[in-house]
Short mmCIF file of C-alpha atoms in Angstrom, two decimals:
data_model
loop_
_atom_site.label_atom_id
_atom_site.label_comp_id
_atom_site.label_asym_id
_atom_site.label_seq_id
_atom_site.Cartn_x
_atom_site.Cartn_y
_atom_site.Cartn_z
CA MET A 168 -18.85 -43.30 21.07
CA THR A 169 -20.82 -43.17 17.81
CA THR A 170 -19.84 -43.60 14.22
CA THR A 171 -21.78 -42.65 11.10
CA LYS A 172 -22.04 -44.73 8.00
CA LYS A 173 -20.01 -43.43 5.10
CA ASN A 174 -21.58 -40.74 2.91
CA MET A 175 -24.76 -40.62 5.03
CA LEU A 176 -24.25 -37.26 6.81
CA PRO A 177 -26.07 -34.37 5.09
CA PRO A 178 -23.71 -31.45 4.33
CA GLY A 179 -26.03 -29.14 6.25
CA LEU A 180 -25.70 -31.15 9.43
CA VAL A 181 -21.93 -31.16 9.10
CA ASN A 182 -21.96 -27.35 8.74
CA ASN A 183 -24.26 -27.04 11.73
CA LEU A 184 -21.98 -29.13 13.92
CA GLN A 185 -18.96 -27.15 12.82
CA GLU A 186 -20.74 -23.89 13.60
CA VAL A 187 -21.70 -25.04 17.11
CA LEU A 188 -18.21 -26.32 17.91
CA LEU A 189 -16.62 -23.08 16.71
CA SER A 190 -19.08 -20.92 18.62
CA ARG A 191 -18.26 -22.78 21.85
CA LYS A 192 -14.62 -21.79 21.44
CA GLY A 193 -15.68 -18.15 21.30
CA GLY A 194 -15.20 -15.52 18.64
CA ASN A 195 -16.39 -15.27 15.06
CA SER A 196 -16.63 -18.58 13.21
CA ASN A 197 -14.92 -17.22 10.13
CA THR A 198 -12.03 -15.96 12.21
CA ASN A 199 -11.74 -19.32 13.91
CA ASN A 200 -11.85 -21.07 10.58
CA ASP A 201 -8.98 -18.95 9.37
CA GLU A 202 -7.07 -19.69 12.54
CA GLN A 203 -7.75 -23.39 12.21
CA GLN A 204 -6.44 -23.33 8.67
CA GLN A 205 -3.36 -21.35 9.63
CA LYS A 206 -2.36 -23.26 12.78
CA PRO A 207 -1.43 -26.55 11.11
CA ASP A 208 0.71 -24.63 8.64
CA ALA A 209 2.47 -22.79 11.46
CA ILE A 210 3.04 -26.00 13.38
CA THR A 211 4.28 -27.75 10.29
CA ASP A 212 6.61 -24.92 9.43
CA SER A 213 7.98 -24.81 12.96
CA THR A 214 8.45 -28.57 13.06
CA GLU A 215 10.07 -28.66 9.66
CA THR A 216 12.41 -25.81 10.60
CA SER A 217 13.40 -27.51 13.84
CA THR A 218 13.85 -30.85 12.14
CA SER A 219 15.82 -29.35 9.28
CA ALA A 220 18.13 -27.56 11.70
CA SER A 221 18.61 -30.75 13.69
CA ASP A 222 19.31 -32.75 10.54
CA GLU A 223 21.75 -30.09 9.36
CA ASN A 224 23.64 -30.13 12.66
CA ASP A 225 23.70 -33.91 13.02
CA LYS A 226 23.85 -35.08 9.42
CA SER A 227 27.27 -36.65 9.98
CA LYS A 228 26.05 -38.64 12.98
CA PRO A 229 24.26 -41.99 12.73
CA VAL A 230 20.57 -41.89 13.58
CA VAL A 231 19.50 -44.07 16.52
CA LEU A 232 15.82 -44.63 17.27
CA VAL A 233 14.85 -45.54 20.84
CA THR A 234 11.53 -47.01 21.95
CA ASN A 235 10.39 -49.21 24.82
CA GLY A 236 7.44 -51.05 26.33
CA GLU A 237 6.90 -49.27 29.63
CA GLY A 238 6.31 -45.76 28.36
CA ILE A 239 8.34 -42.70 27.57
CA ASP A 240 8.76 -41.65 31.22
CA SER A 241 10.32 -44.93 32.37
CA LEU A 242 13.75 -44.65 33.93
CA GLY A 243 15.27 -47.30 31.68
CA LEU A 244 14.50 -45.32 28.55
CA VAL A 245 15.36 -41.92 30.07
CA TYR A 246 18.78 -43.02 31.35
CA LEU A 247 19.58 -44.78 28.07
CA VAL A 248 18.66 -41.75 25.95
CA GLN A 249 20.61 -39.42 28.24
CA ALA A 250 23.70 -41.61 27.89
CA LEU A 251 23.40 -41.76 24.09
CA VAL A 252 22.97 -37.99 23.86
CA ARG A 253 25.80 -37.35 26.31
CA SER A 254 28.20 -39.40 24.18
CA GLY A 255 27.74 -36.87 21.36
CA LEU A 256 28.12 -39.63 18.77
CA TYR A 257 24.52 -40.10 17.69
CA ASN A 258 21.50 -38.27 16.41
CA VAL A 259 18.99 -39.63 18.92
CA HIS A 260 15.28 -39.89 18.17
CA VAL A 261 12.65 -41.31 20.52
CA CYS A 262 9.22 -42.68 19.67
CA ALA A 263 7.76 -44.46 22.68
CA PRO A 264 4.35 -45.32 24.15
CA GLN A 265 2.55 -42.73 26.19
CA SER A 266 1.77 -45.31 28.90
CA ASP A 267 2.87 -48.76 30.00
CA LYS A 268 2.54 -51.31 27.18
CA SER A 269 5.13 -53.74 28.49
CA VAL A 270 2.96 -56.85 27.98
CA SER A 271 1.31 -55.81 24.73
CA GLY A 272 3.20 -58.36 22.63
CA HIS A 273 3.31 -57.66 18.91
CA SER A 274 -0.07 -55.93 18.87
CA VAL A 275 -0.88 -52.97 16.63
CA THR A 276 -3.64 -50.38 16.76
CA VAL A 277 -6.15 -50.66 13.93
CA ARG A 278 -9.51 -48.98 13.31
CA GLU A 279 -8.53 -46.31 15.84
CA THR A 280 -6.60 -43.05 15.55
CA ILE A 281 -3.49 -42.75 17.68
CA THR A 282 -2.20 -39.43 18.94
CA VAL A 283 1.41 -38.29 18.79
CA THR A 284 2.69 -35.58 21.12
CA PRO A 285 6.15 -33.99 21.34
CA ALA A 286 8.03 -34.97 24.50
CA GLU A 287 10.84 -33.22 26.35
CA ILE A 288 14.09 -35.20 26.51
CA ASP A 289 17.16 -32.97 26.40
CA GLY A 290 19.24 -33.44 23.29
CA ALA A 291 16.81 -35.82 21.57
CA THR A 292 13.87 -35.44 19.23
CA ALA A 293 11.14 -37.26 21.11
CA TYR A 294 7.46 -38.15 20.68
CA GLU A 295 5.03 -40.04 22.87
CA VAL A 296 2.42 -42.16 21.13
CA SER A 297 -0.94 -43.41 22.37
CA GLY A 298 -0.21 -46.84 20.95
CA THR A 299 1.92 -49.94 21.37
CA PRO A 300 5.69 -50.31 20.93
CA VAL A 301 5.02 -51.84 17.51
CA ASP A 302 2.91 -48.80 16.59
CA CYS A 303 5.78 -46.55 17.66
CA VAL A 304 8.42 -48.33 15.59
CA SER A 305 6.16 -48.77 12.57
CA LEU A 306 5.17 -45.09 12.61
CA ALA A 307 8.75 -43.91 13.12
CA LEU A 308 10.04 -45.99 10.22
CA SER A 309 7.17 -45.06 7.90
CA GLY A 310 8.56 -41.60 7.08
CA ALA A 311 5.35 -39.93 8.26
CA LEU A 312 6.81 -38.65 11.54
CA PHE A 313 10.54 -38.14 11.05
CA SER A 314 12.28 -36.67 8.02
CA TRP A 315 14.99 -39.32 7.75
CA SER A 316 14.45 -42.43 5.65
CA LYS A 317 15.43 -44.87 8.38
CA PRO A 318 17.73 -45.04 11.41
CA LEU A 319 20.94 -47.00 11.53
CA LEU A 320 19.81 -48.86 14.65
CA VAL A 321 16.64 -49.29 16.71
CA ILE A 322 17.04 -49.84 20.46
CA SER A 323 14.04 -51.01 22.46
CA GLY A 324 14.45 -50.66 26.21
CA ILE A 325 15.56 -50.70 28.90
CA ASN A 326 12.68 -52.78 30.22
CA ARG A 327 11.94 -53.36 33.91
CA GLY A 328 11.85 -57.15 34.10
CA SER A 329 13.21 -60.11 32.20
CA SER A 330 11.99 -61.10 28.73
CA CYS A 331 13.50 -64.58 28.86
CA GLY A 332 11.82 -67.74 27.67
CA HIS A 333 8.16 -67.52 26.79
CA HIS A 334 8.00 -64.00 28.22
CA MET A 335 9.37 -62.95 24.85
CA PHE A 336 5.96 -63.61 23.28
CA TYR A 337 4.23 -61.23 25.71
CA SER A 338 6.98 -58.64 25.75
CA GLY A 339 6.36 -55.23 24.23
CA VAL A 340 10.06 -54.32 24.39
CA VAL A 341 11.01 -57.40 22.34
CA ALA A 342 8.18 -56.67 19.90
CA GLY A 343 9.59 -53.20 19.27
CA ALA A 344 12.92 -54.70 18.19
CA ARG A 345 11.20 -57.39 16.15
CA GLU A 346 9.14 -54.80 14.25
CA ALA A 347 12.35 -53.00 13.31
CA LEU A 348 13.81 -56.23 11.94
CA ILE A 349 10.62 -56.81 9.93
CA SER A 350 11.21 -53.38 8.40
CA GLY A 351 14.82 -54.25 7.60
CA VAL A 352 16.48 -52.19 10.34
CA PRO A 353 19.02 -53.73 12.77
CA SER A 354 17.77 -53.71 16.33
CA LEU A 355 18.42 -54.55 19.97
CA SER A 356 16.01 -55.15 22.82
CA ILE A 357 17.33 -54.60 26.34
CA SER A 358 15.81 -55.76 29.63
CA LEU A 359 16.93 -55.60 33.26
CA ASN A 360 16.10 -58.59 35.46
CA TRP A 361 14.34 -56.42 38.02
CA LYS A 362 13.47 -58.01 41.36
CA ARG A 363 11.20 -56.11 43.68
CA GLU A 364 13.03 -57.05 46.87
CA GLU A 365 16.54 -56.44 45.54
CA SER A 366 16.53 -53.89 42.72
CA GLN A 367 16.75 -50.12 42.98
CA GLU A 368 16.43 -47.29 40.50
CA SER A 369 20.18 -46.73 40.24
CA ASP A 370 20.44 -50.21 38.69
CA PHE A 371 19.13 -48.72 35.45
CA LYS A 372 22.15 -46.43 35.25
CA ASP A 373 24.41 -49.44 35.80
CA ALA A 374 22.48 -51.35 33.14
CA VAL A 375 23.09 -48.52 30.67
CA ALA A 376 26.82 -48.63 31.43
CA VAL A 377 26.83 -52.39 30.81
CA CYS A 378 25.09 -52.32 27.44
CA LEU A 379 26.68 -49.15 25.98
CA PRO A 380 29.82 -50.97 24.72
CA LEU A 381 27.63 -53.44 22.84
CA ILE A 382 25.55 -50.60 21.37
CA THR A 383 28.72 -48.81 20.27
CA ALA A 384 30.07 -52.00 18.69
CA ALA A 385 26.75 -52.67 16.94
CA ILE A 386 26.62 -49.20 15.37
CA ARG A 387 30.24 -49.40 14.28
CA ASP A 388 29.78 -52.80 12.63
CA ILE A 389 26.44 -51.92 11.04
CA GLU A 390 28.25 -49.09 9.27
CA LYS A 391 30.95 -51.57 8.20
CA GLY A 392 28.32 -54.07 7.03
CA VAL A 393 29.48 -56.86 9.35
CA PHE A 394 26.66 -56.84 11.91
CA PRO A 395 24.64 -60.10 11.90
CA LYS A 396 21.74 -59.97 9.47
CA SER A 397 18.37 -61.72 9.64
CA CYS A 398 18.18 -61.44 13.43
CA PHE A 399 17.91 -58.98 16.28
CA LEU A 400 19.64 -59.34 19.63
CA SER A 401 17.84 -59.55 22.96
CA ILE A 402 20.11 -58.37 25.78
CA GLU A 403 19.14 -59.52 29.28
CA ILE A 404 21.02 -57.76 32.10
CA PRO A 405 21.26 -59.48 35.50
CA THR A 406 19.72 -58.10 38.68
CA SER A 407 23.02 -56.61 39.84
CA PRO A 408 24.33 -55.07 36.59
CA SER A 409 27.60 -53.78 38.00
CA ALA A 410 28.47 -57.26 39.34
CA ASN A 411 27.82 -59.09 36.08
CA LYS A 412 30.16 -61.92 35.04
CA GLY A 413 30.36 -60.89 31.40
CA PHE A 414 28.41 -61.51 28.20
CA LYS A 415 27.18 -64.95 27.19
CA LEU A 416 25.54 -65.95 23.92
CA THR A 417 22.38 -67.86 24.82
CA LYS A 418 19.36 -69.56 23.30
CA GLN A 419 15.74 -68.99 24.12
CA SER A 420 14.50 -71.31 26.83
CA MET A 421 11.03 -72.74 27.37
CA TRP A 422 10.82 -71.10 30.80
CA ARG A 423 7.76 -69.07 31.69
CA SER A 424 5.91 -67.75 34.70
CA ALA A 425 2.68 -69.53 35.52
CA PRO A 426 -0.46 -67.51 34.65
CA ASN A 427 -2.80 -67.33 37.63
CA TRP A 428 -6.35 -66.02 37.14
CA LEU A 429 -7.95 -64.74 40.32
CA ALA A 430 -11.68 -64.29 40.75
CA VAL A 431 -12.45 -60.78 42.01
CA SER A 432 -15.59 -59.88 43.88
CA ALA A 433 -17.81 -57.38 42.09
CA ASN A 434 -18.42 -55.72 45.46
CA ARG A 435 -14.70 -55.09 45.86
CA HIS A 436 -14.27 -53.41 42.48
CA PRO A 437 -17.58 -51.80 41.51
CA SER A 438 -15.93 -48.49 40.67
CA SER A 439 -14.47 -49.57 37.33
CA ALA A 440 -17.83 -50.52 35.83
CA ALA A 441 -19.53 -47.49 37.38
CA HIS A 442 -16.78 -45.19 36.11
CA PHE A 443 -17.12 -46.61 32.60
CA MET A 444 -20.91 -46.25 32.57
CA SER A 445 -20.58 -42.73 33.98
CA ASN A 446 -18.28 -41.83 31.12
CA GLN A 447 -20.71 -43.34 28.63
CA GLN A 448 -23.66 -41.43 30.09
CA SER A 449 -21.66 -38.21 30.15
CA LEU A 450 -20.68 -38.72 26.54
CA GLY A 451 -24.30 -39.38 25.63
CA LEU A 452 -25.46 -36.18 27.31
CA GLN A 453 -22.78 -34.17 25.55
CA LEU A 454 -23.72 -35.62 22.17
CA ALA A 455 -27.41 -35.00 22.83
CA GLN A 456 -26.77 -31.36 23.77
CA LEU A 457 -24.53 -30.94 20.75
CA SER A 458 -27.26 -32.36 18.54
CA ARG A 459 -29.83 -29.93 19.94
CA ASP A 460 -27.49 -26.97 19.45
CA ALA A 461 -26.71 -28.07 15.93
CA SER A 462 -30.41 -28.37 15.11
CA ALA A 463 -31.03 -24.87 16.39
CA ALA A 464 -28.16 -23.49 14.35
CA GLY A 465 -29.43 -25.25 11.27
CA ALA A 466 -32.98 -24.00 11.76
CA ALA A 467 -31.76 -20.41 11.79
CA ARG A 468 -30.32 -20.73 8.31
CA ARG A 469 -32.07 -23.77 6.83
CA ILE A 470 -32.70 -23.26 3.13
CA SER A 471 -34.46 -26.49 2.37
CA ALA A 472 -37.20 -28.06 4.44
CA GLN A 473 -36.30 -31.49 3.16
CA ARG A 474 -35.27 -33.95 5.83
CA GLN A 475 -32.82 -36.76 5.32
CA ASN A 476 -32.48 -39.89 7.39
CA VAL A 477 -29.09 -40.41 9.02
CA GLU A 478 -28.17 -43.88 10.23
CA VAL A 479 -26.03 -43.84 13.34
CA GLU A 480 -24.35 -46.97 14.65
CA SER A 481 -23.57 -46.99 18.37
CA VAL A 482 -20.39 -48.84 19.24
CA GLY A 483 -19.66 -47.57 22.74
CA ALA A 484 -22.86 -48.18 24.71
CA ILE A 485 -23.34 -51.14 27.03
CA LYS A 486 -26.77 -52.70 27.44
CA SER A 487 -27.46 -53.75 31.00
CA ASP A 488 -29.29 -57.02 31.50
CA THR A 489 -30.35 -57.78 35.05
CA ASN A 490 -30.64 -61.46 34.21
CA LYS A 491 -26.96 -61.74 33.35
CA VAL A 492 -24.29 -62.03 36.01
CA LYS A 493 -20.92 -60.47 35.32
CA LYS A 494 -17.78 -62.10 36.61
CA TYR A 495 -14.47 -60.36 37.24
CA PHE A 496 -10.99 -61.82 37.01
CA ARG A 497 -7.46 -60.49 37.38
CA LEU A 498 -4.36 -62.08 35.83
CA GLU A 499 -1.15 -62.47 37.79
CA PHE A 500 2.07 -64.26 36.84
CA ILE A 501 3.76 -66.44 39.43
CA ASN A 502 7.38 -67.47 39.11
CA LYS A 503 7.71 -71.22 39.01
CA GLU A 504 10.48 -73.26 40.52
CA GLN A 505 13.18 -73.38 37.90
CA GLU A 506 14.32 -76.83 36.95
CA GLU A 507 17.91 -77.68 36.21
CA ALA A 508 18.78 -76.28 32.80
CA GLU A 509 21.68 -76.02 30.43
CA GLU A 510 24.06 -73.16 31.02
CA TYR A 511 23.52 -71.76 27.52
CA LEU A 512 19.79 -71.06 28.04
CA ASP A 513 18.80 -67.42 28.56
CA PHE A 514 17.25 -67.54 32.03
CA LYS A 515 19.97 -69.83 33.37
CA ALA A 516 22.77 -67.55 32.23
CA LEU A 517 20.88 -64.56 33.64
CA ASP A 518 20.41 -66.23 37.03
CA ASN A 519 24.10 -67.07 37.08
CA GLY A 520 24.96 -63.38 36.76
CA PHE A 521 25.78 -63.20 33.05
CA VAL A 522 24.49 -60.70 30.51
CA ALA A 523 22.50 -63.05 28.27
CA VAL A 524 22.55 -62.14 24.56
CA THR A 525 20.02 -64.11 22.52
CA PRO A 526 19.62 -63.76 18.73
CA PHE A 527 16.05 -63.93 17.39
CA SER A 528 15.06 -64.35 13.77
CA LEU A 529 11.66 -63.93 12.16
CA GLY A 530 11.39 -67.67 11.61
CA PRO A 531 10.18 -70.15 14.24
CA GLN A 532 13.69 -71.52 14.78
CA ILE A 533 17.10 -69.88 14.89
CA GLU A 534 19.17 -71.25 12.04
CA VAL A 535 22.63 -72.56 12.84
CA ASP A 536 24.30 -69.98 10.60
CA ILE A 537 22.50 -67.14 12.39
CA GLN A 538 23.57 -68.47 15.78
CA THR A 539 27.15 -68.84 14.54
CA ALA A 540 27.20 -65.35 13.02
CA ALA A 541 25.87 -63.82 16.23
CA SER A 542 28.42 -65.73 18.30
CA ASP A 543 31.32 -64.63 16.08
CA TRP A 544 30.20 -61.01 16.12
CA ILE A 545 29.75 -60.82 19.90
CA SER A 546 33.19 -62.34 20.47
CA SER A 547 34.92 -59.93 18.08
CA ALA A 548 32.90 -56.90 19.28
CA LEU A 549 33.78 -57.47 22.92
CA GLN A 550 37.46 -58.01 22.09
CA VAL A 551 37.57 -54.68 20.26
CA GLU A 552 35.79 -52.85 23.10
CA GLN A 553 38.15 -54.30 25.69
#
C-alpha cells in the first residue's frame, strides 16, 4: 500500500493513471468517464426512491436500528430482525459489521476508508460495513447513510456469549449500545450465554422470544418519555432461554475470564506471514506495471518535457531482517472458577437461570438514581407485559 503526500502528484500523472485504469476496463475512455459520472447518480436516485418509498410506507412506525458484534450473517441478529419485521410494528433498519468484531471493544476506524454494502434481509433496510460495531452505529446515526434523523431505539445483538463482568470492556455488542447512548439514543445490548457443549442454534430463536417483551415495553415507554435516561440496558439471557426463571435487575460484577497467551511455533504457522508477504509482493508488481503503463500513456501525449519529483511514502511494506527473530503468540480466554458472589451480580444471576438486566451509564459508576429508575421501569414494564 502506498500513499502520496498531499498536492505532490502532477496533474499529468493523475490523467495518465486514469487513462490506463479506464483502458483496462475496455471501451473508449470518454464513454467510460460518462458512465462513471452517470452511475453514482443512478444509484443515488434508485436508493433515494427506495428509501423514500419505505419512509412513506412506514412513516407511522417507530424506527428501530439493529447492529451487533459478530457480523450481519450471525443467527442472533438474523432471528431478531426477522421477529421485529414479522411483528409489523417497526420500521427496521440494520447496520452491522461485515465480519466478526465481537471483541473489538469501543474501537473506531480512523485514517482508513470503510465500505458499506447493501445486504439482503427481508423486510428490513440493511447494510454491512467493513468496520466495527461502533463504526456502524456512528455512521447510521450520522445522517450520511439513512434518511431519518435518528431511530427511536438501537438494539445491539444478539451476541453469542456472555458480556458479563469485565467482558463488557472487550465486547463489541455492548460498545454498539454504548455508542448509541453517547449519541443520545436509547439502546439495548443483548447477549446469549452460549456454551459450546450445551447450546444449539435454536436457542437464538428462544432468546428472541424472551427479549421481545422487553423490547416492546422499551419502545412503548420511550414514546411516552418514561424510559430510563442516562443509561443503556445490557440484557444477558441464560444458556437455556426457554427455561429462564424471569428477569432480574443486576449490577456489573468484577468477574472475567483469565487471558492466556500461548507461544506458537513459527514452523506451525508459516502460512500467515508468507501469505501477507505474497500479497505485498503482488501489490508491488501491480503498482509497478501500472506505473509503466501510465508512463507510456503519458509519453504518447506529453506536452511538456519538464519532470517533477513525486515523493511516495510506503506504509505497507515489511523489511525483512535475518538478524531479528519473530515470535508468535495466540490469545485464549479461560473461564476461571467462580467464587461465591452476591445474587444481584450479573454473572451470578445468569448462572442461576435468570435474565440479567444491567444498566450502564457513561460514567465510571452507576448512580443510585439511575439504578433505581432502571429497577422501577423494569418492574412496571414486566407487569404491563404480563
